Tab-separated table of C-alpha atoms in Angstrom:
chain	number	residue	atom	x	y	z
A	1	MET	CA	100.937	160.921	64.740
A	2	LYS	CA	98.755	157.489	64.413
A	3	PRO	CA	101.580	155.309	64.730
A	4	LYS	CA	103.006	157.199	67.835
A	5	THR	CA	99.096	156.731	69.394
A	6	SER	CA	99.592	152.916	68.530
A	7	LEU	CA	102.907	152.248	70.053
A	8	ALA	CA	101.536	154.017	72.986
A	9	VAL	CA	98.646	151.768	73.218
A	10	LEU	CA	100.777	148.918	72.559
A	11	LEU	CA	103.946	149.229	75.307
A	12	PRO	CA	101.602	148.939	78.483
A	13	VAL	CA	100.166	145.758	77.023
A	14	LEU	CA	103.910	144.475	76.070
A	15	ALA	CA	104.948	145.588	80.129
A	16	ALA	CA	101.993	143.077	81.261
A	17	LEU	CA	102.866	140.526	79.343
A	18	THR	CA	106.680	140.355	79.499
A	19	LEU	CA	105.715	140.637	83.560
A	20	SER	CA	102.786	137.180	83.506
A	21	GLY	CA	105.837	135.610	81.409
A	22	CYS	CA	107.969	135.999	84.631
A	23	GLU	CA	105.362	134.396	86.738
A	24	THR	CA	106.068	131.083	88.419
A	25	VAL	CA	103.635	128.594	87.677
A	26	SER	CA	103.139	126.167	90.461
A	27	SER	CA	102.701	122.797	90.130
A	28	PRO	CA	99.725	121.310	91.117
A	29	VAL	CA	99.378	119.509	94.523
A	30	VAL	CA	98.792	116.058	94.289
A	31	ARG	CA	97.324	114.820	98.191
A	32	LEU	CA	97.185	110.932	98.558
A	33	GLN	CA	94.363	109.936	100.390
A	34	ARG	CA	95.668	106.975	102.998
A	35	GLN	CA	93.115	105.324	105.439
A	36	VAL	CA	94.605	104.581	108.863
A	37	ASN	CA	92.907	102.978	111.135
A	38	TYR	CA	93.881	102.667	115.062
A	39	GLY	CA	93.474	99.132	116.892
A	40	ASP	CA	94.142	97.729	120.289
A	41	ALA	CA	97.590	97.504	121.151
A	42	LYS	CA	96.680	94.784	123.807
A	43	SER	CA	94.831	92.740	120.590
A	44	THR	CA	96.413	89.542	119.393
A	45	GLU	CA	98.259	90.170	116.153
A	46	LEU	CA	98.050	87.363	113.883
A	47	VAL	CA	98.998	88.706	110.405
A	48	THR	CA	102.592	86.314	110.382
A	49	ASN	CA	103.742	83.492	112.865
A	50	GLU	CA	107.116	85.384	113.327
A	51	PHE	CA	107.574	87.248	116.157
A	52	GLY	CA	105.464	90.095	117.142
A	53	SER	CA	103.721	92.755	119.653
A	54	THR	CA	101.606	89.451	121.161
A	55	ASP	CA	104.524	87.391	121.854
A	56	LEU	CA	106.591	90.551	123.333
A	57	GLN	CA	103.920	91.343	125.472
A	58	MET	CA	103.260	87.366	126.500
A	59	ILE	CA	107.054	87.486	127.228
A	60	ALA	CA	106.904	90.971	129.740
A	61	GLU	CA	103.177	89.794	131.347
A	62	LYS	CA	105.397	86.347	131.972
A	63	MET	CA	108.725	87.481	133.373
A	64	VAL	CA	107.435	90.296	135.758
A	65	GLY	CA	104.548	88.365	136.919
A	66	SER	CA	107.293	85.546	138.367
A	67	LEU	CA	109.774	87.857	139.383
A	68	LEU	CA	107.265	89.541	141.624
A	69	GLU	CA	105.685	86.291	143.086
A	70	THR	CA	109.231	85.685	144.282
A	71	GLY	CA	109.693	88.244	147.214
A	72	ILE	CA	112.980	88.450	145.923
A	73	PHE	CA	112.381	92.047	145.383
A	74	GLN	CA	112.500	92.966	149.390
A	75	GLY	CA	114.218	96.014	149.711
A	76	ARG	CA	113.754	97.488	146.649
A	77	PRO	CA	117.331	96.130	145.634
A	78	THR	CA	119.038	97.226	142.654
A	79	VAL	CA	119.179	95.944	138.816
A	80	THR	CA	121.012	95.765	135.783
A	81	ILE	CA	120.124	94.559	132.539
A	82	SER	CA	123.450	92.557	131.152
A	83	THR	CA	122.481	90.786	127.610
A	84	VAL	CA	119.568	89.579	125.959
A	85	LYS	CA	120.873	87.550	123.076
A	86	ASN	CA	118.563	86.895	119.865
A	87	LYS	CA	119.584	83.142	118.992
A	88	THR	CA	116.423	83.011	116.492
A	89	SER	CA	116.930	83.377	112.395
A	90	GLU	CA	115.091	86.616	112.759
A	91	TYR	CA	115.552	89.858	113.738
A	92	ILE	CA	113.916	90.590	117.102
A	93	ASP	CA	114.829	93.952	118.846
A	94	THR	CA	115.439	91.838	122.334
A	95	THR	CA	116.015	95.271	123.960
A	96	ASN	CA	112.054	96.455	123.409
A	97	VAL	CA	111.166	93.030	125.000
A	98	MET	CA	113.332	94.110	127.673
A	99	ASN	CA	112.278	97.589	128.029
A	100	SER	CA	108.512	96.311	128.602
A	101	ILE	CA	109.955	93.920	131.453
A	102	GLN	CA	112.043	97.234	132.718
A	103	THR	CA	109.156	99.117	132.670
A	104	ALA	CA	106.314	97.115	134.581
A	105	LEU	CA	109.048	96.580	137.340
A	106	VAL	CA	109.786	100.756	137.708
A	107	LYS	CA	105.831	101.076	137.927
A	108	SER	CA	105.497	98.160	140.403
A	109	GLY	CA	108.191	100.245	143.133
A	110	LYS	CA	109.339	97.071	144.559
A	111	VAL	CA	113.215	97.925	142.453
A	112	ARG	CA	115.283	100.033	141.513
A	113	PHE	CA	117.427	100.119	138.421
A	114	THR	CA	121.141	100.659	137.630
A	115	ARG	CA	122.075	102.225	134.009
A	116	SER	CA	122.922	98.695	131.683
A	117	ILE	CA	126.204	98.469	129.919
A	118	GLN	CA	124.522	99.697	126.998
A	119	GLU	CA	123.560	102.989	129.288
A	120	MET	CA	126.403	103.329	130.725
A	121	GLN	CA	128.853	105.226	128.551
A	122	ALA	CA	126.108	108.131	128.542
A	123	GLY	CA	126.379	108.113	132.317
A	124	VAL	CA	130.197	108.432	132.336
A	125	ASP	CA	130.183	111.626	129.557
A	126	GLU	CA	128.008	113.220	131.602
A	127	LEU	CA	129.625	113.115	134.954
A	128	GLN	CA	132.960	113.593	132.885
A	129	ARG	CA	130.996	116.955	131.508
A	130	GLN	CA	130.202	118.075	134.695
A	131	ASN	CA	133.224	117.365	136.518
A	132	GLN	CA	135.913	118.409	133.894
A	133	SER	CA	134.295	121.288	131.680
A	134	GLY	CA	134.561	124.054	134.287
A	135	LEU	CA	130.994	125.176	133.641
A	136	TYR	CA	129.692	124.160	136.833
A	137	LYS	CA	129.338	125.571	140.414
A	138	ASN	CA	131.168	122.836	142.572
A	139	ASN	CA	127.905	122.410	145.040
A	140	THR	CA	126.279	121.496	142.109
A	141	THR	CA	128.043	118.788	140.145
A	142	ALA	CA	127.176	115.041	140.472
A	143	LYS	CA	130.400	113.259	142.200
A	144	VAL	CA	132.576	110.647	140.965
A	145	GLY	CA	131.910	107.265	142.739
A	146	GLN	CA	128.510	107.870	143.959
A	147	MET	CA	126.733	105.837	141.546
A	148	THR	CA	124.768	102.975	143.174
A	149	ALA	CA	126.137	99.140	142.073
A	150	ALA	CA	123.700	96.606	141.451
A	151	LYS	CA	122.546	93.745	143.614
A	152	TYR	CA	121.915	91.547	140.646
A	153	GLN	CA	121.765	91.309	136.847
A	154	LEU	CA	119.429	90.393	134.627
A	155	GLU	CA	120.631	88.058	131.314
A	156	GLY	CA	118.136	86.163	128.571
A	157	GLU	CA	118.239	84.607	125.355
A	158	LEU	CA	115.709	84.097	122.565
A	159	THR	CA	115.983	80.733	120.809
A	160	SER	CA	113.373	79.497	117.989
A	161	ILE	CA	113.148	76.080	116.421
A	162	VAL	CA	111.215	76.283	112.844
A	163	LYS	CA	109.500	72.879	111.145
A	164	GLN	CA	107.631	73.450	107.754
A	165	ASN	CA	106.708	71.670	104.998
A	166	SER	CA	104.482	72.005	101.592
A	167	SER	CA	101.393	72.993	103.638
A	168	THR	CA	102.430	74.243	107.039
A	169	LYS	CA	104.787	75.931	109.086
A	170	ASP	CA	105.933	75.957	112.798
A	171	VAL	CA	107.198	78.376	115.003
A	172	PHE	CA	108.336	77.606	117.968
A	173	TYR	CA	109.861	80.027	120.394
A	174	LYS	CA	111.412	80.040	124.154
A	175	PHE	CA	112.483	83.041	125.851
A	176	THR	CA	114.680	82.464	128.962
A	177	LEU	CA	115.170	85.086	131.754
A	178	LYS	CA	117.997	84.701	134.590
A	179	MET	CA	118.549	86.861	137.624
A	180	PHE	CA	122.564	86.787	138.931
A	181	ASP	CA	123.375	87.591	142.446
A	182	VAL	CA	126.236	89.965	141.015
A	183	ALA	CA	128.599	89.394	144.285
A	184	GLU	CA	127.865	85.688	144.618
A	185	GLY	CA	127.734	84.926	140.776
A	186	THR	CA	124.507	82.572	141.706
A	187	ILE	CA	121.139	81.975	139.936
A	188	GLU	CA	118.363	83.470	142.494
A	189	TRP	CA	115.766	83.257	139.535
A	190	GLN	CA	115.096	82.188	136.115
A	191	GLU	CA	111.860	81.949	134.546
A	192	GLU	CA	110.497	80.560	130.664
A	193	LYS	CA	108.113	81.390	128.103
A	194	GLU	CA	107.307	79.496	125.544
A	195	ILE	CA	104.937	80.356	122.393
A	196	ARG	CA	103.969	78.063	119.320
A	197	LYS	CA	102.683	79.561	116.213
A	198	THR	CA	101.576	77.384	113.592
A	199	THR	CA	100.388	78.566	109.909
A	200	LYS	CA	98.717	76.601	107.400
A	201	ARG	CA	99.494	77.740	103.305
């Protein structure tokens, strides 16, 4: 009888050990503490002498101020953005520069922007979807041929001259922006912003 009693006692213990062996042991979670500091987006950025946020802001302010001073935007004319060429040796997102200029001009309420060349395909696709898919009521679709053409077109370029020796690096940037009358092909406004940045080793 004793062997039966011992077996009866051991079975629950073995079952418990078997179940505990099937449990998944999770790995410890390691959390890295990172120090994040928010700064003033308008403060002067002096990390390197490469093109930075302060340069972008200075260019946008100069271009917008010059455009609004001319009085050329009487009657809220339509403007489109063409190309802004980056002729520097750096990777610079010139679209970001133009976005800042466009945002400030739109907020001024003195000008309307039509789709740029890069944005046009998205507008064409939406018109086709509304008019050719058969999904929309006829009286709610945007009709083809109703887009407003741009009276003026903005074109620009960013260039740089880099000089350096064993102790100094000098970078000169020049941003040029022109506004053409689309119909006449004439330059109606032009402005430049020059920036020089020097670092010592």
